[in-house]
Short mmCIF file of C-alpha atoms in Angstrom, two decimals:
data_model
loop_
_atom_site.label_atom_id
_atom_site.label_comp_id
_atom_site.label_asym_id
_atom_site.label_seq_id
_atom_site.Cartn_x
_atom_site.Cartn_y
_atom_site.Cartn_z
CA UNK A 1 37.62 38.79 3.55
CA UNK A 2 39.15 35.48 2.84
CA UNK A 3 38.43 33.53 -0.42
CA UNK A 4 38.96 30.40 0.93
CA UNK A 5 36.27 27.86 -0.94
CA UNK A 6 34.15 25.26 2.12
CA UNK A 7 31.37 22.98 1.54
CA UNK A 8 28.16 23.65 2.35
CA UNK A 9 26.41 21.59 4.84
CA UNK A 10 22.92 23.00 4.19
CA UNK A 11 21.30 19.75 1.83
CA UNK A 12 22.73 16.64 0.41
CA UNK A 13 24.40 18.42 -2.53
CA UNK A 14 26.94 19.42 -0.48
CA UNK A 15 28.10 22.24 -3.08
CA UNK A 16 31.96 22.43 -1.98
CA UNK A 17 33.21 25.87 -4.18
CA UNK A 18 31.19 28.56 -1.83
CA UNK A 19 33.18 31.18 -0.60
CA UNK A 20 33.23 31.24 2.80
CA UNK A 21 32.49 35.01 2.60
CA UNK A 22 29.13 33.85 1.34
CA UNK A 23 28.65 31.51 4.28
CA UNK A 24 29.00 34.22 6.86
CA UNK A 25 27.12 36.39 5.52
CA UNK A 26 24.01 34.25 4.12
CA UNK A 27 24.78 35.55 0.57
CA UNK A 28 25.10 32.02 -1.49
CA UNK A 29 22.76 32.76 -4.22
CA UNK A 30 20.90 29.29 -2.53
CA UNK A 31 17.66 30.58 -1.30
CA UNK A 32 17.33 27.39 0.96
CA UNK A 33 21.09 27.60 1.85
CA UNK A 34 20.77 31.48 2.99
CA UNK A 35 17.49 31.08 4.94
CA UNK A 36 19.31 27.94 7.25
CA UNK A 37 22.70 30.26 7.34
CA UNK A 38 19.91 32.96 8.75
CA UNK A 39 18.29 30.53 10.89
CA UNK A 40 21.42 29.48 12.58
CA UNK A 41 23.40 32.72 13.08
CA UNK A 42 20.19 34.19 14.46
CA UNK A 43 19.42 31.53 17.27
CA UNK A 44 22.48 32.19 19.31
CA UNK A 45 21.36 29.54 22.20
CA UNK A 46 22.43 29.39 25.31
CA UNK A 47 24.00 26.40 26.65
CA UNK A 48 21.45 23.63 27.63
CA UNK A 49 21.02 23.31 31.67
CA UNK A 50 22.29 20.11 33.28
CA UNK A 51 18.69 19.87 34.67
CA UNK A 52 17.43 19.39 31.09
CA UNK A 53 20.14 16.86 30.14
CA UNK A 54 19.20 14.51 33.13
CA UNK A 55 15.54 14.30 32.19
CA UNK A 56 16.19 13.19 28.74
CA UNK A 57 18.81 10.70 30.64
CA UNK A 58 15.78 9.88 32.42
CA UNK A 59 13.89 9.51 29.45
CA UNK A 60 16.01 7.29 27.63
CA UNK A 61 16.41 5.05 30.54
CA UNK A 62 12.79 4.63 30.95
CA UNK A 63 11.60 4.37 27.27
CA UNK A 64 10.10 1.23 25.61
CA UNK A 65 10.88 2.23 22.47
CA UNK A 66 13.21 4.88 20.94
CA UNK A 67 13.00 6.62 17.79
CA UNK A 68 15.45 8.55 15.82
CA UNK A 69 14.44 10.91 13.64
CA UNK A 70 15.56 14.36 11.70
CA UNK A 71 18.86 15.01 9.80
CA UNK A 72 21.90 13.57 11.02
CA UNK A 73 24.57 15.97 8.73
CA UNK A 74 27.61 14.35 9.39
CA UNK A 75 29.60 11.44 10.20
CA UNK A 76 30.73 11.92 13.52
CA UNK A 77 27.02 12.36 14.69
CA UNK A 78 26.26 9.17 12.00
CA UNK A 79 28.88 6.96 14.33
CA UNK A 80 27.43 8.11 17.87
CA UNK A 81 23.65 7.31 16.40
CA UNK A 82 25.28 3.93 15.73
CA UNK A 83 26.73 3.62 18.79
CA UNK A 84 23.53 4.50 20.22
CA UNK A 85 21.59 1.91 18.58
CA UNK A 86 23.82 -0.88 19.54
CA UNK A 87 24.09 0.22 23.47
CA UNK A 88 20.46 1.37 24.10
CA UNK A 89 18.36 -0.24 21.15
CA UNK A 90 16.40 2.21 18.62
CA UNK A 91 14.63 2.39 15.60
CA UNK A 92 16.20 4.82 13.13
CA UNK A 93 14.09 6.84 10.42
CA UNK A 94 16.21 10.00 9.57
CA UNK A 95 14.93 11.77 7.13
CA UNK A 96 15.25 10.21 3.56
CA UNK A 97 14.52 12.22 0.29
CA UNK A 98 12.37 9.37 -1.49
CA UNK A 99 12.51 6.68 1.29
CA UNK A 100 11.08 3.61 -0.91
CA UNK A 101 13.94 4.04 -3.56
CA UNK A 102 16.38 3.28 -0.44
CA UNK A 103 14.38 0.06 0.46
CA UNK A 104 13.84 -1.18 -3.25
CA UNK A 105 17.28 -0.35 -4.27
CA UNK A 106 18.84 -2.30 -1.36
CA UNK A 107 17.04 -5.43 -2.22
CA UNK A 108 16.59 -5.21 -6.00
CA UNK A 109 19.76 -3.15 -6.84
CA UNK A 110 19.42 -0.85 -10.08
CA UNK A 111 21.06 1.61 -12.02
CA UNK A 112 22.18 4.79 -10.17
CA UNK A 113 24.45 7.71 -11.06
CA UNK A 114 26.24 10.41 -9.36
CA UNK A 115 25.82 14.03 -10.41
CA UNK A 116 29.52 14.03 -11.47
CA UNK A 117 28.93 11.89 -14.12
CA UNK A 118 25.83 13.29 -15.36
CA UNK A 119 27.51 16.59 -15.88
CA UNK A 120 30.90 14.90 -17.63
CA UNK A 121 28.58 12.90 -19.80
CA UNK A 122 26.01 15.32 -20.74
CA UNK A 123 23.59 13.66 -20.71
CA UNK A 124 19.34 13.96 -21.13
CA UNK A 125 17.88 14.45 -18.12
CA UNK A 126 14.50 13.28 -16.81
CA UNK A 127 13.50 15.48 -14.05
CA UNK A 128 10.89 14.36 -11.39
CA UNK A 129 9.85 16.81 -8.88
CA UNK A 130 10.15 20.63 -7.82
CA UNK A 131 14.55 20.76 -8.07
CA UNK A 132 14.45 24.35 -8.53
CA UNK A 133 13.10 25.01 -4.58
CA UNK A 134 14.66 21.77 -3.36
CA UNK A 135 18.19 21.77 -5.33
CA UNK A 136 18.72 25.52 -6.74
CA UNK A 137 22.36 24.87 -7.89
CA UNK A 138 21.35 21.70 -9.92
CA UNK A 139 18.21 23.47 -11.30
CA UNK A 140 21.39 26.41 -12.22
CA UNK A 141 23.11 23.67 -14.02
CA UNK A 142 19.89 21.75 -15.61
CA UNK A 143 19.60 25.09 -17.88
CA UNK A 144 22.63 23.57 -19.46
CA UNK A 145 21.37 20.39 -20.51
CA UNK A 146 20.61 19.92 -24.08
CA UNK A 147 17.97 17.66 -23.51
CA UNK A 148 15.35 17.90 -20.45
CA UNK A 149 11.81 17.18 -19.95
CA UNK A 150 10.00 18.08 -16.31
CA UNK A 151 7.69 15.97 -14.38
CA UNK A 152 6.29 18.57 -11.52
CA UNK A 153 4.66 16.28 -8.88
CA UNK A 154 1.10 14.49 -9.26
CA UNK A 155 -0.33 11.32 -7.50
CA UNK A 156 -0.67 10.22 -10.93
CA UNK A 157 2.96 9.67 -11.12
CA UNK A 158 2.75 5.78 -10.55
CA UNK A 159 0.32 5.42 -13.49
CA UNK A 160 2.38 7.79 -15.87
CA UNK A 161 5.99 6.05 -15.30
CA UNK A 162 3.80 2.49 -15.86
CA UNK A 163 2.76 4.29 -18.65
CA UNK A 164 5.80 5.24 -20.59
CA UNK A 165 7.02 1.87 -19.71
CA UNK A 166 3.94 0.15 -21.32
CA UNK A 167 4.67 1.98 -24.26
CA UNK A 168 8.11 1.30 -24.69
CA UNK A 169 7.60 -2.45 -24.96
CA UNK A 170 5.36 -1.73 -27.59
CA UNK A 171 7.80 0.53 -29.45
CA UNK A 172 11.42 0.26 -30.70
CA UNK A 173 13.83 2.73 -29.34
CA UNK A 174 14.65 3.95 -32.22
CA UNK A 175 13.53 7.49 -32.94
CA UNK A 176 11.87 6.39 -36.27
CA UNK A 177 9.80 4.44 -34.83
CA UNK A 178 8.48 6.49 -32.17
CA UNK A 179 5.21 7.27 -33.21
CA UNK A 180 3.04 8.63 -30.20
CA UNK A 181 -0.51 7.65 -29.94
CA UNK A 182 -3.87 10.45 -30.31
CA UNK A 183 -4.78 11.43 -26.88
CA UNK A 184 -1.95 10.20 -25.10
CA UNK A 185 -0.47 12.14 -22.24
CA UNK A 186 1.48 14.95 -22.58
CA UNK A 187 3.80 14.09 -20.04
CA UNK A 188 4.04 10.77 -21.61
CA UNK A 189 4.53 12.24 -25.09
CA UNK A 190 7.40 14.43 -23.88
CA UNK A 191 9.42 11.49 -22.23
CA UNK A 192 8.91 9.03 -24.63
CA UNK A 193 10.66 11.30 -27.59
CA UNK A 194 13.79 12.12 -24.77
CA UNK A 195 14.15 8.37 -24.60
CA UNK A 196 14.33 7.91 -28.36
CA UNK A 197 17.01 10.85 -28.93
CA UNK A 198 19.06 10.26 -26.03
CA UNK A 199 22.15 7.86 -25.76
CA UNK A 200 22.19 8.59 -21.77
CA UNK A 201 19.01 8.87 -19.79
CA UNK A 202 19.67 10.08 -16.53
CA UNK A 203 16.26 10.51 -14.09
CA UNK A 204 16.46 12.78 -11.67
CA UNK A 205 14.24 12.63 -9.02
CA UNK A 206 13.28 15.44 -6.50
CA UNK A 207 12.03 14.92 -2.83
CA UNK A 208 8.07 13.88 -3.24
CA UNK A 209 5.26 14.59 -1.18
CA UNK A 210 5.67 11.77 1.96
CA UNK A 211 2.65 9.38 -0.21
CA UNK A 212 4.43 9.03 -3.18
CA UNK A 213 7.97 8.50 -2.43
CA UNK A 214 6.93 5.57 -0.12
CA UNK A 215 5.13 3.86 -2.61
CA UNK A 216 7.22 0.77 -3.41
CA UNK A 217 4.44 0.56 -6.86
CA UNK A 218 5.75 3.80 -8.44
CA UNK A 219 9.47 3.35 -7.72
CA UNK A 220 9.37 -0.38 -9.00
CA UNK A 221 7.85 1.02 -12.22
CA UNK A 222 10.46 3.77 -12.03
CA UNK A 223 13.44 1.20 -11.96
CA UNK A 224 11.98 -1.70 -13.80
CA UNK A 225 11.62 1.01 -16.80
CA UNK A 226 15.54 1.80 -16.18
CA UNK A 227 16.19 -1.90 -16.32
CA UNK A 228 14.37 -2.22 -19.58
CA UNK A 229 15.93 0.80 -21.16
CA UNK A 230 19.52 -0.62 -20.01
CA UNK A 231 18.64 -3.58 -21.98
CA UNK A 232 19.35 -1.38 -25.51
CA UNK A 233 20.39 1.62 -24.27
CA UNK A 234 22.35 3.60 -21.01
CA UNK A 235 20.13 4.82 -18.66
CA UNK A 236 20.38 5.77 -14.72
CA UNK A 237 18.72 7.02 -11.88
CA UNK A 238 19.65 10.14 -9.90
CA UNK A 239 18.59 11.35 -6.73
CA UNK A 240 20.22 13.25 -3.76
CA UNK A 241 19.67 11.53 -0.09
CA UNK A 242 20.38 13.31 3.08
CA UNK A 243 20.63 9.65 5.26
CA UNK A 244 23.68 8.40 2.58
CA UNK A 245 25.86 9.43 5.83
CA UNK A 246 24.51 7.90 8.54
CA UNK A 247 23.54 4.66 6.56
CA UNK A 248 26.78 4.51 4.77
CA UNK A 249 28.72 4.38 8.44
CA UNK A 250 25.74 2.36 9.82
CA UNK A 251 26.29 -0.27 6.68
CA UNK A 252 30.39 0.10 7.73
CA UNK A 253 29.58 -1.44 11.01
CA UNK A 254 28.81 -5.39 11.65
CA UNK A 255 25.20 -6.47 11.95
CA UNK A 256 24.44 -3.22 11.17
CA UNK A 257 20.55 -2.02 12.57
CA UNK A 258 18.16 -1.71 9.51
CA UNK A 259 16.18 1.36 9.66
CA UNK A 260 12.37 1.05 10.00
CA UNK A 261 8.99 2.69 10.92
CA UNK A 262 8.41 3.28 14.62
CA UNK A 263 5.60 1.19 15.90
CA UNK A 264 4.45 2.45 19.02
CA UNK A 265 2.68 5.97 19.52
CA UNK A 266 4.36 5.89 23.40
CA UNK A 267 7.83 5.77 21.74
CA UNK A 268 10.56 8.47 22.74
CA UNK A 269 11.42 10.42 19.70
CA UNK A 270 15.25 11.71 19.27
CA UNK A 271 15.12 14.08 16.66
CA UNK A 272 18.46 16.15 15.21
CA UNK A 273 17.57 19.88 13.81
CA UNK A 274 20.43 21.07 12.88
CA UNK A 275 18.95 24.22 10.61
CA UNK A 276 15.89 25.00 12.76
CA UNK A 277 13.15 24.44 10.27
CA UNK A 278 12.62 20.49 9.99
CA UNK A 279 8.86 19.34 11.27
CA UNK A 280 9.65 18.23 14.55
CA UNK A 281 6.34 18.32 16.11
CA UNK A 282 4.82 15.51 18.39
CA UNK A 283 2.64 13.95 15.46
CA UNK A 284 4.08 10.75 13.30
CA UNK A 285 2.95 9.59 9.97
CA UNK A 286 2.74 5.76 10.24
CA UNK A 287 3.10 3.22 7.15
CA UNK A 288 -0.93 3.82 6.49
CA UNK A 289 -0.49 7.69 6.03
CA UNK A 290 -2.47 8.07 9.35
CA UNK A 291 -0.80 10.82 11.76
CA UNK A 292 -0.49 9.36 15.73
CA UNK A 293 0.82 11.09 18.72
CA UNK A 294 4.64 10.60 19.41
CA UNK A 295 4.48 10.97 23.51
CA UNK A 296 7.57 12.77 24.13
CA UNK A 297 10.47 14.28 22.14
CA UNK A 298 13.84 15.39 22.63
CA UNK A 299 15.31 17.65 19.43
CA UNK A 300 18.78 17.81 19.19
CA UNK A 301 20.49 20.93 17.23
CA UNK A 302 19.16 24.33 16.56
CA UNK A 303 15.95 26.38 17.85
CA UNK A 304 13.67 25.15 20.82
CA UNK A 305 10.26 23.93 18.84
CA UNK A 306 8.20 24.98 21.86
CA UNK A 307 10.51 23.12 24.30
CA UNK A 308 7.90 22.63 27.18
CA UNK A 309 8.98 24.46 30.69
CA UNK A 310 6.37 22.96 32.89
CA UNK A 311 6.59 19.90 35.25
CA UNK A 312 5.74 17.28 33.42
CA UNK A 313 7.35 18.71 30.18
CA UNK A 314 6.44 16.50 26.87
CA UNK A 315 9.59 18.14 24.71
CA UNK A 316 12.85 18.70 25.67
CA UNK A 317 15.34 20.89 23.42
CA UNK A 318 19.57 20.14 23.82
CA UNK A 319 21.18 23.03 22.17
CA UNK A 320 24.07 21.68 19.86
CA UNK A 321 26.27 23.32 17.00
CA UNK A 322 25.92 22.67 13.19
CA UNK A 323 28.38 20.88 11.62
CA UNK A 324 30.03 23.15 8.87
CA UNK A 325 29.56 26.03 10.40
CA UNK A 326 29.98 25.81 14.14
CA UNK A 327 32.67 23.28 13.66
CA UNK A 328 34.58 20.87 11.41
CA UNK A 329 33.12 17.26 10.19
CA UNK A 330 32.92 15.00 7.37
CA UNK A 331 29.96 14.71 5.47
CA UNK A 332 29.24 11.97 2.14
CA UNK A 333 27.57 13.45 -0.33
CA UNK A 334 23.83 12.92 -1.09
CA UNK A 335 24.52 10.71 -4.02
CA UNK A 336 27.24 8.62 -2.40
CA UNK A 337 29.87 9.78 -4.19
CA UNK A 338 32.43 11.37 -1.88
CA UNK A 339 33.11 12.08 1.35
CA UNK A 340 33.83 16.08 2.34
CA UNK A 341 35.42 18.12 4.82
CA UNK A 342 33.53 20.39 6.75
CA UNK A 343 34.58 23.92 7.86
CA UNK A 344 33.49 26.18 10.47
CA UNK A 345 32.71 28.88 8.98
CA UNK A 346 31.67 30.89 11.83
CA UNK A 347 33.59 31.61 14.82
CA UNK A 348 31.08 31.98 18.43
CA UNK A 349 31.72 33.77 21.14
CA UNK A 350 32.98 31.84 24.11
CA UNK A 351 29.89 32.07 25.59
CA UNK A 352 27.79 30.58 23.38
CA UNK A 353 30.11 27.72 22.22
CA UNK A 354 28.05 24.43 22.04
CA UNK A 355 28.99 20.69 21.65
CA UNK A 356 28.16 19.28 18.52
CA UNK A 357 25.18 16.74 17.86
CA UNK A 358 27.30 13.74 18.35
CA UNK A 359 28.67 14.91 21.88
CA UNK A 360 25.39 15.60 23.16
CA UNK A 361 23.62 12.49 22.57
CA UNK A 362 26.50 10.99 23.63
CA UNK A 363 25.68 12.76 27.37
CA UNK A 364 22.10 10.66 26.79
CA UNK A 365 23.15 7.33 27.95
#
């Protein structure tokens, strides 16, 4: 079997040194990476019916309002999405890892990092959230760090960043003076000694339950204690974003859309699956954490979510390959860094060949 080395286009890591022996055979080591290799090799659609493309034509034509929604994994699908917005008019909320640190680092700016650097500089590392199930290769290379502390998730995360930053402006930054207070939290405790000993603080932050990384409260204490610790110190965020590609081409492009929360429960939702397992049912979380009714959706990628066969169907499902492994792309990395090639790894029968995500919601208007 070859040895030839291809990125993986399975989360915003985008590990590029797997083997594409490992690919095609769901053997990565990456539990997440191996169960979407599984997931796609096993589906094997066929072809979506003409009928079913001139409904969602239909649909589109018809619509008030149009969501977008899901993981777009590349940047040809990132440029048709554009496209789309500017010809038809949408909203666009693809899936974001901690979607408040997008909004207040686009208005506020702050200190960010790529994982490149973090590994050259080796430096201690903050970590917030579950990385080992979300980001197995980082949580591989963590073990390496000389310095770590973990944060697993709590809705008391707000209050415990606000926290360590209230204690810091009481404290020096030098180690000697770092004496922690009785009763104080352990979590607290353990991150307040990192920042004393370390000459680079990197915080790495994990996807978060949907509540906490939209709170705009615990990601403004999250930077403003970055700012301060810039101030006598180095210190950076880090987290990994699987929209970077469509906003980075979006941001490329003049008067480029913004992307926001949908505000009708009558909207058509587009939503791009291209590993079978994202939540693509017909409920939406709105800005006040209350779920509402999406009236009809059209899922564009792998797997048919219960694609309705009636009359008056509700769902629609457009069969389309993945990029990376049905066919080539270009992906940018989750941090932002660089911009990859994508292989396909596997090679479909003729039969079974299908247009990528970009080319069918292209045939949508």
């Amino acid at each position: 079997m070859s040895d030839e080395l291809v990125v993986c286009p399975f989360c915003p890591l985008n590990c590029d040194n797997i083997p594409i022996r490992w690919m095609q055979t769901a053997t990565t080591g990456c539990a997440q990476a191996d169960a979407r290799i599984k997931s796609v090799i096993s589906r094997r659609a066929e072809p979506t019916s003409d009928a079913a493309i001139a409904t969602s034509r239909q649909w589109v034509s018809a619509a008030k309002q149009i969501t977008i929604g899901g993981t777009v994994a590349d940047i040809e699908t990132s440029r048709v999405v554009s496209d789309f917005v500017r010809d038809v008019g949408a909203q666009v909320h693809v899936q974001r890892t901690n979607p408040s640190a997008g909004v207040l680092f686009s208005s506020d700016g702050g200190f960010i990092t790529t994982w490149g650097e973090v590994a050259a500089q080796g430096a201690a590392v903050w970590v917030i959230g579950d990385v080992k199930r979300r980001w197995p290769k980082v949580d591989e290379s963590l073990s390496q760090a000389k310095s770590i502390v973990r944060w697993s998730e709590s809705n008391r995360l707000g209050d415990q960043i606000a926290a360590v930053r209230q204690r810091l402006k009481m404290l020096s930054t030098d180690a000697s003076a770092m004496t922690l207070e009785r009763g104080e939290d352990e979590c607290v405790s353990a991150v307040l000694r990192l920042i004393a000993d370390a000459k680079y603080l990197v915080v790495l932050v994990a996807p978060l339950h949907e509540s906490i990384s939209r709170s705009l409260v615990t990601w403004s204490s999250l930077s403003g204690l970055v700012r301060d610790l810039n101030k006598a110190t180095r210190a950076a965020v880090l987290t990994f974003d699987p929209s970077i590609t469509l906003r980075s081409v979006m941001a490329s492009r003049l008067n480029p859309p913004t992307m926001q929360w949908p505000t009708r429960t009558d909207s058509l939702r587009i939503v791009f699956t291209p590993w079978a397992d994202d939540e693509t049912d017909s409920l939406w979380l709105n800005e006040a954490g209350q779920t509402e009714t999406i009236t009809k959706t059209i899922t564009i990628g792998v797997g048919d979510f219960g694609a309705d066969t009636d009359d008056h169907p509700r769902r629609l499902h457009l069969a389309a390959g993945t990029p990376g492994f049905d066919h080539r792309g270009v992906v940018i990395r989750g941090d932002g860094s660089v911009a990859l090639p994508l292989q396909q790894v596997i090679a479909l029968d003729n039969s079974v060949q299908l247009p990528t995500p970009g080319a069918m919601l292209r045939r949508l208007w």
